[in-house]
Amino acid sequence: MGSSLSLSHALAAGAKELSPMGLRSWGHLAAYCLDPDGHVLAFAVAAADKHI
């Protein structure tokens, strides 16, 4: 399962987006959200990885 799909599932389950999926300075695509219990979730993949 790719990071984008996992993020979509988390958001559909009630997580709130903190930062959208985007290229970060360290070379990864990453997104952050807050789950319904208040935990920060991070979804990331190396930018060169084709499974996003």
Short mmCIF file of N, CA and C in Angstrom, two decimals:
data_model
loop_
_atom_site.label_atom_id
_atom_site.label_comp_id
_atom_site.label_asym_id
_atom_site.label_seq_id
_atom_site.Cartn_x
_atom_site.Cartn_y
_atom_site.Cartn_z
N MET A 1 0.86 -1.17 0.00
CA MET A 1 0.00 0.00 0.00
C MET A 1 0.90 1.23 0.00
N GLY A 2 0.66 2.17 -0.89
CA GLY A 2 1.48 3.37 -0.98
C GLY A 2 1.13 4.38 0.10
N SER A 3 2.03 5.31 0.31
CA SER A 3 1.84 6.33 1.34
C SER A 3 0.61 7.17 1.08
N SER A 4 0.35 7.53 -0.17
CA SER A 4 -0.81 8.35 -0.49
C SER A 4 -2.11 7.62 -0.19
N LEU A 5 -2.15 6.33 -0.49
CA LEU A 5 -3.34 5.54 -0.22
C LEU A 5 -3.54 5.39 1.29
N SER A 6 -2.46 5.16 2.02
CA SER A 6 -2.54 5.06 3.48
C SER A 6 -3.03 6.37 4.09
N LEU A 7 -2.52 7.48 3.58
CA LEU A 7 -2.96 8.79 4.05
C LEU A 7 -4.45 8.96 3.77
N SER A 8 -4.89 8.61 2.60
CA SER A 8 -6.31 8.72 2.24
C SER A 8 -7.18 7.90 3.19
N HIS A 9 -6.73 6.71 3.53
CA HIS A 9 -7.48 5.86 4.47
C HIS A 9 -7.55 6.51 5.85
N ALA A 10 -6.45 7.07 6.31
CA ALA A 10 -6.43 7.73 7.62
C ALA A 10 -7.39 8.91 7.63
N LEU A 11 -7.37 9.72 6.59
CA LEU A 11 -8.26 10.88 6.51
C LEU A 11 -9.72 10.44 6.45
N ALA A 12 -10.00 9.38 5.71
CA ALA A 12 -11.37 8.86 5.62
C ALA A 12 -11.86 8.32 6.96
N ALA A 13 -10.93 7.87 7.80
CA ALA A 13 -11.28 7.31 9.11
C ALA A 13 -11.37 8.39 10.19
N GLY A 14 -11.21 9.67 9.80
CA GLY A 14 -11.40 10.74 10.75
C GLY A 14 -10.17 11.52 11.15
N ALA A 15 -9.02 11.20 10.57
CA ALA A 15 -7.81 11.97 10.87
C ALA A 15 -7.94 13.36 10.24
N LYS A 16 -7.27 14.33 10.83
CA LYS A 16 -7.27 15.70 10.32
C LYS A 16 -5.90 16.01 9.73
N GLU A 17 -5.89 16.53 8.51
CA GLU A 17 -4.63 16.84 7.84
C GLU A 17 -3.90 17.99 8.53
N LEU A 18 -2.63 17.76 8.83
CA LEU A 18 -1.78 18.81 9.40
C LEU A 18 -0.90 19.43 8.32
N SER A 19 -0.41 18.60 7.42
CA SER A 19 0.47 19.05 6.34
C SER A 19 0.26 18.11 5.15
N PRO A 20 -0.09 18.64 3.98
CA PRO A 20 -0.36 17.78 2.83
C PRO A 20 0.91 17.09 2.31
N MET A 21 0.69 16.04 1.52
CA MET A 21 1.79 15.32 0.91
C MET A 21 2.59 16.28 0.04
N GLY A 22 3.89 16.33 0.27
CA GLY A 22 4.74 17.21 -0.51
C GLY A 22 6.19 16.81 -0.39
N LEU A 23 6.98 17.29 -1.32
CA LEU A 23 8.41 17.01 -1.32
C LEU A 23 9.07 17.78 -0.18
N ARG A 24 9.80 17.08 0.66
CA ARG A 24 10.47 17.71 1.80
C ARG A 24 11.95 17.90 1.47
N SER A 25 12.58 18.78 2.21
CA SER A 25 13.98 19.12 1.94
C SER A 25 14.93 17.94 2.09
N TRP A 26 14.52 16.89 2.80
CA TRP A 26 15.38 15.73 3.00
C TRP A 26 15.17 14.66 1.92
N GLY A 27 14.38 14.98 0.88
CA GLY A 27 14.27 14.08 -0.27
C GLY A 27 13.15 13.07 -0.21
N HIS A 28 12.18 13.26 0.67
CA HIS A 28 11.04 12.36 0.76
C HIS A 28 9.76 13.13 0.48
N LEU A 29 8.77 12.39 -0.02
CA LEU A 29 7.42 12.91 -0.05
C LEU A 29 6.83 12.55 1.30
N ALA A 30 6.28 13.52 2.01
CA ALA A 30 5.77 13.25 3.35
C ALA A 30 4.51 14.07 3.61
N ALA A 31 3.63 13.50 4.42
CA ALA A 31 2.42 14.18 4.87
C ALA A 31 2.22 13.84 6.34
N TYR A 32 1.52 14.73 7.03
CA TYR A 32 1.26 14.53 8.46
C TYR A 32 -0.21 14.78 8.74
N CYS A 33 -0.77 13.95 9.63
CA CYS A 33 -2.14 14.15 10.05
C CYS A 33 -2.27 13.80 11.53
N LEU A 34 -3.41 14.19 12.09
CA LEU A 34 -3.70 13.96 13.51
C LEU A 34 -4.85 12.98 13.57
N ASP A 35 -4.63 11.82 14.22
CA ASP A 35 -5.70 10.83 14.30
C ASP A 35 -6.73 11.27 15.34
N PRO A 36 -7.91 10.61 15.37
CA PRO A 36 -8.97 11.01 16.30
C PRO A 36 -8.55 10.95 17.78
N ASP A 37 -7.53 10.19 18.11
CA ASP A 37 -7.05 10.10 19.50
C ASP A 37 -5.97 11.13 19.81
N GLY A 38 -5.61 11.95 18.83
CA GLY A 38 -4.62 13.01 19.06
C GLY A 38 -3.19 12.64 18.73
N HIS A 39 -2.96 11.49 18.09
CA HIS A 39 -1.62 11.08 17.71
C HIS A 39 -1.26 11.64 16.34
N VAL A 40 -0.04 12.14 16.20
CA VAL A 40 0.43 12.60 14.90
C VAL A 40 0.89 11.40 14.10
N LEU A 41 0.38 11.29 12.88
CA LEU A 41 0.76 10.21 11.97
C LEU A 41 1.56 10.81 10.83
N ALA A 42 2.63 10.15 10.45
CA ALA A 42 3.46 10.59 9.34
C ALA A 42 3.43 9.52 8.26
N PHE A 43 3.29 9.95 7.03
CA PHE A 43 3.31 9.05 5.87
C PHE A 43 4.39 9.58 4.94
N ALA A 44 5.36 8.73 4.62
CA ALA A 44 6.49 9.20 3.81
C ALA A 44 7.03 8.09 2.94
N VAL A 45 7.65 8.53 1.87
CA VAL A 45 8.31 7.62 0.93
C VAL A 45 9.43 8.40 0.27
N ALA A 46 10.51 7.72 -0.04
CA ALA A 46 11.62 8.36 -0.76
C ALA A 46 11.09 8.88 -2.09
N ALA A 47 11.44 10.09 -2.47
CA ALA A 47 10.92 10.70 -3.68
C ALA A 47 11.23 9.87 -4.92
N ALA A 48 12.31 9.11 -4.91
CA ALA A 48 12.66 8.28 -6.06
C ALA A 48 11.84 7.00 -6.15
N ASP A 49 11.13 6.65 -5.06
CA ASP A 49 10.29 5.45 -5.02
C ASP A 49 9.06 5.68 -5.88
N LYS A 50 8.73 4.73 -6.74
CA LYS A 50 7.59 4.88 -7.65
C LYS A 50 6.28 4.39 -7.03
N HIS A 51 6.27 3.90 -5.79
CA HIS A 51 5.07 3.34 -5.17
C HIS A 51 4.42 4.33 -4.21
N ILE A 52 4.10 5.52 -4.69
CA ILE A 52 3.48 6.53 -3.82
C ILE A 52 2.01 6.67 -4.09
#
